[in-house]
Coordinates of N, CA, C and O in Angstrom, one line a residue:
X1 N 0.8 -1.2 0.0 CA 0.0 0.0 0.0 C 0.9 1.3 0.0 O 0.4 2.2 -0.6
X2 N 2.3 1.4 0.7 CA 2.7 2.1 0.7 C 3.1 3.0 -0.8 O 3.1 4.2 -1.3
X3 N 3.5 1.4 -1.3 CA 4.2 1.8 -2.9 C 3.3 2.3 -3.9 O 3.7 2.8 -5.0
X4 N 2.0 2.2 -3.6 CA 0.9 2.7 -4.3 C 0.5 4.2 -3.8 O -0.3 4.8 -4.6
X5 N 0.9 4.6 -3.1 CA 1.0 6.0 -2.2 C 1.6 6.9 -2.8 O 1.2 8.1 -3.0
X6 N 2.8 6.3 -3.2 CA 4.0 6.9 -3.5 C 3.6 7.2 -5.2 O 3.8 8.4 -5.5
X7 N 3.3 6.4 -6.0 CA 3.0 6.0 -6.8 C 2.0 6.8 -7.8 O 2.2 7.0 -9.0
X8 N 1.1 7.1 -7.0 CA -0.5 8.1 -6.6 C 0.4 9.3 -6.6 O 0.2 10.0 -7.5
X9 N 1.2 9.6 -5.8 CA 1.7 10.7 -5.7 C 2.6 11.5 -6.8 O 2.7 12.7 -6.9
X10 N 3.1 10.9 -7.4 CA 3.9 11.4 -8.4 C 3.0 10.8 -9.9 O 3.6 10.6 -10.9
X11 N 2.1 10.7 -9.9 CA 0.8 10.6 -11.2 C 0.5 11.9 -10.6 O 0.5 12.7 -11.5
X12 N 0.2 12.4 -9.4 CA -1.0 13.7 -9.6 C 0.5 14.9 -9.6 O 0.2 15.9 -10.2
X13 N 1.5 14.8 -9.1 CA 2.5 15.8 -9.4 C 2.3 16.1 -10.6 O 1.8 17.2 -11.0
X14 N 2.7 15.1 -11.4 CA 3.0 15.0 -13.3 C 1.9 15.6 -13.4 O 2.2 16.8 -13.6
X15 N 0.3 15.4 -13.4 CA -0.7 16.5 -14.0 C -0.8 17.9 -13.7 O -1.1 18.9 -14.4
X16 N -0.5 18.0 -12.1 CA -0.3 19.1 -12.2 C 0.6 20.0 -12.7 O 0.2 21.0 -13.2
X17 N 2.0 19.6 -12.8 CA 2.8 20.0 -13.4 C 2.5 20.3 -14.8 O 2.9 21.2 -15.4
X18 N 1.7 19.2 -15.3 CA 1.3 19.7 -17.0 C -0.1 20.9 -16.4 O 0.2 22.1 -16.1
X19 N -0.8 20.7 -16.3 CA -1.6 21.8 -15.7 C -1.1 23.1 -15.8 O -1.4 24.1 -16.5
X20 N -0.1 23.0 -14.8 CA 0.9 24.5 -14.7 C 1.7 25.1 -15.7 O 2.1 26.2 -15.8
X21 N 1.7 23.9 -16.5 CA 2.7 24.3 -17.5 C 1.8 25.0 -18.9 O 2.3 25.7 -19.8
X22 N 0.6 24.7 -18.7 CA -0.2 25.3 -19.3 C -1.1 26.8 -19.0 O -1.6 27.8 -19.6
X23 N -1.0 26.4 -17.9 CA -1.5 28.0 -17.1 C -0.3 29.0 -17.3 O -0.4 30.3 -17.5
X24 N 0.8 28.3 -17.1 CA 2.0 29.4 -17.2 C 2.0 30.0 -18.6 O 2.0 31.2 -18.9
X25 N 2.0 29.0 -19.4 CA 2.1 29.4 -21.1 C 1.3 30.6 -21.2 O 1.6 31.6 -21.9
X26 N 0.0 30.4 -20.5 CA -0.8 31.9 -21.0 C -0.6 33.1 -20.0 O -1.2 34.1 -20.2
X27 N 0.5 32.9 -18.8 CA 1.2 34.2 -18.4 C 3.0 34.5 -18.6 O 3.9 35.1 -18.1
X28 N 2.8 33.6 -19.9 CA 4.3 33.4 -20.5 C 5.3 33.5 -18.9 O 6.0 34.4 -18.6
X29 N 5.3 32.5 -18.3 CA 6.0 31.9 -17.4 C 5.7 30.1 -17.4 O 4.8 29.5 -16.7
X30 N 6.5 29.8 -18.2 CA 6.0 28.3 -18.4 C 6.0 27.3 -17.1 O 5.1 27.0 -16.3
X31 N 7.4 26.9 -17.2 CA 8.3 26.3 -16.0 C 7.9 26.9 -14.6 O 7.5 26.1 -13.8
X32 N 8.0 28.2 -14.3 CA 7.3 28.6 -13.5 C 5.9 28.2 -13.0 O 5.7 27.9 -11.8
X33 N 4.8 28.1 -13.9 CA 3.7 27.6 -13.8 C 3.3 26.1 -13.0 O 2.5 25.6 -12.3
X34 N 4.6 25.7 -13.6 CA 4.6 23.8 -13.5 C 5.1 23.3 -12.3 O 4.5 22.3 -11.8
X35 N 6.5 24.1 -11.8 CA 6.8 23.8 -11.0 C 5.9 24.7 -9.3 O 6.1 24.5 -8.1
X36 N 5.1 25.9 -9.9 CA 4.4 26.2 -8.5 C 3.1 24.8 -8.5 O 2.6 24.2 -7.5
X37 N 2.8 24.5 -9.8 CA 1.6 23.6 -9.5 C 2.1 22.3 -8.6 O 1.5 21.9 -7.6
X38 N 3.1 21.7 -9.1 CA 3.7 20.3 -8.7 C 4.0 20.9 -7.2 O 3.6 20.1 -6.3
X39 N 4.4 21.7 -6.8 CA 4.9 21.8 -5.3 C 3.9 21.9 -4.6 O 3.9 21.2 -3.6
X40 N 2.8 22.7 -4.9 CA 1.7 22.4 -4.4 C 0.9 21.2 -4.2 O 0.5 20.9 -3.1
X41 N 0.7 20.4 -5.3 CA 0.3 19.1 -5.1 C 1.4 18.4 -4.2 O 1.0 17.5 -3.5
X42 N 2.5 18.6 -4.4 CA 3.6 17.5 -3.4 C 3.1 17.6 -2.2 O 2.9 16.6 -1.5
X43 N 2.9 18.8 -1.9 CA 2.5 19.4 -0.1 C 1.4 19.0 0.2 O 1.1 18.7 1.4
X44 N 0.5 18.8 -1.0 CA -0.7 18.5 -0.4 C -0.8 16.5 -0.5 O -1.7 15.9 0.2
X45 N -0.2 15.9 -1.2 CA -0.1 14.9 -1.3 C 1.0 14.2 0.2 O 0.8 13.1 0.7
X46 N 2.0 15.1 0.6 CA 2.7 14.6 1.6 C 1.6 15.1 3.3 O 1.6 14.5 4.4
X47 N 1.0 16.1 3.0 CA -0.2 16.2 4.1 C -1.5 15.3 4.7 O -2.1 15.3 5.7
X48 N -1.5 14.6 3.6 CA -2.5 13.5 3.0 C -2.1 12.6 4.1 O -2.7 12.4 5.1
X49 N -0.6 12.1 3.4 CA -0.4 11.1 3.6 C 0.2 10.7 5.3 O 0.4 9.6 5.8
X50 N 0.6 12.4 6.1 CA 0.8 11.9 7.0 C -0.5 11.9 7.9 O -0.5 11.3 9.0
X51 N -1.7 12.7 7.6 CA -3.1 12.3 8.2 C -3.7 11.4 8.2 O -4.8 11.3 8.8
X52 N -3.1 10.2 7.1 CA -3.5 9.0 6.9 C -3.0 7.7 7.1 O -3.3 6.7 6.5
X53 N -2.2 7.9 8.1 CA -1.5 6.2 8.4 C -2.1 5.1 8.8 O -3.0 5.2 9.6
X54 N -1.5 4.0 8.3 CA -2.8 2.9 8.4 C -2.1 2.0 9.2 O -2.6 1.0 9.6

């Protein structure tokens, strides 16, 4: 279960990051875009996971 956590976690990084990378494109800050979205999801994906131990 753990490895499926982990796993879960860096699939929803990657969309957000494409996400971001698309929101940035239309404030011509690409990379920027991608990487505020991915950090956000990390934080909230590492928040998750420590409110949820099994």
């Amino acid at each position: 279960m753990k490895k499926f956590r982990t796993v879960a976690a860096v699939v929803i990084m990657f969309f957000a990051a494409m996400a971001g990378y698309f929101v940035g494109a239309a404030l011509q800050e690409e990379m920027g875009g991608a990487i505020l979205f991915a950090v956000i999801a990390g934080f909230a994906c590492v928040i998750y996971n420590m409110d949820n131990r099994e």
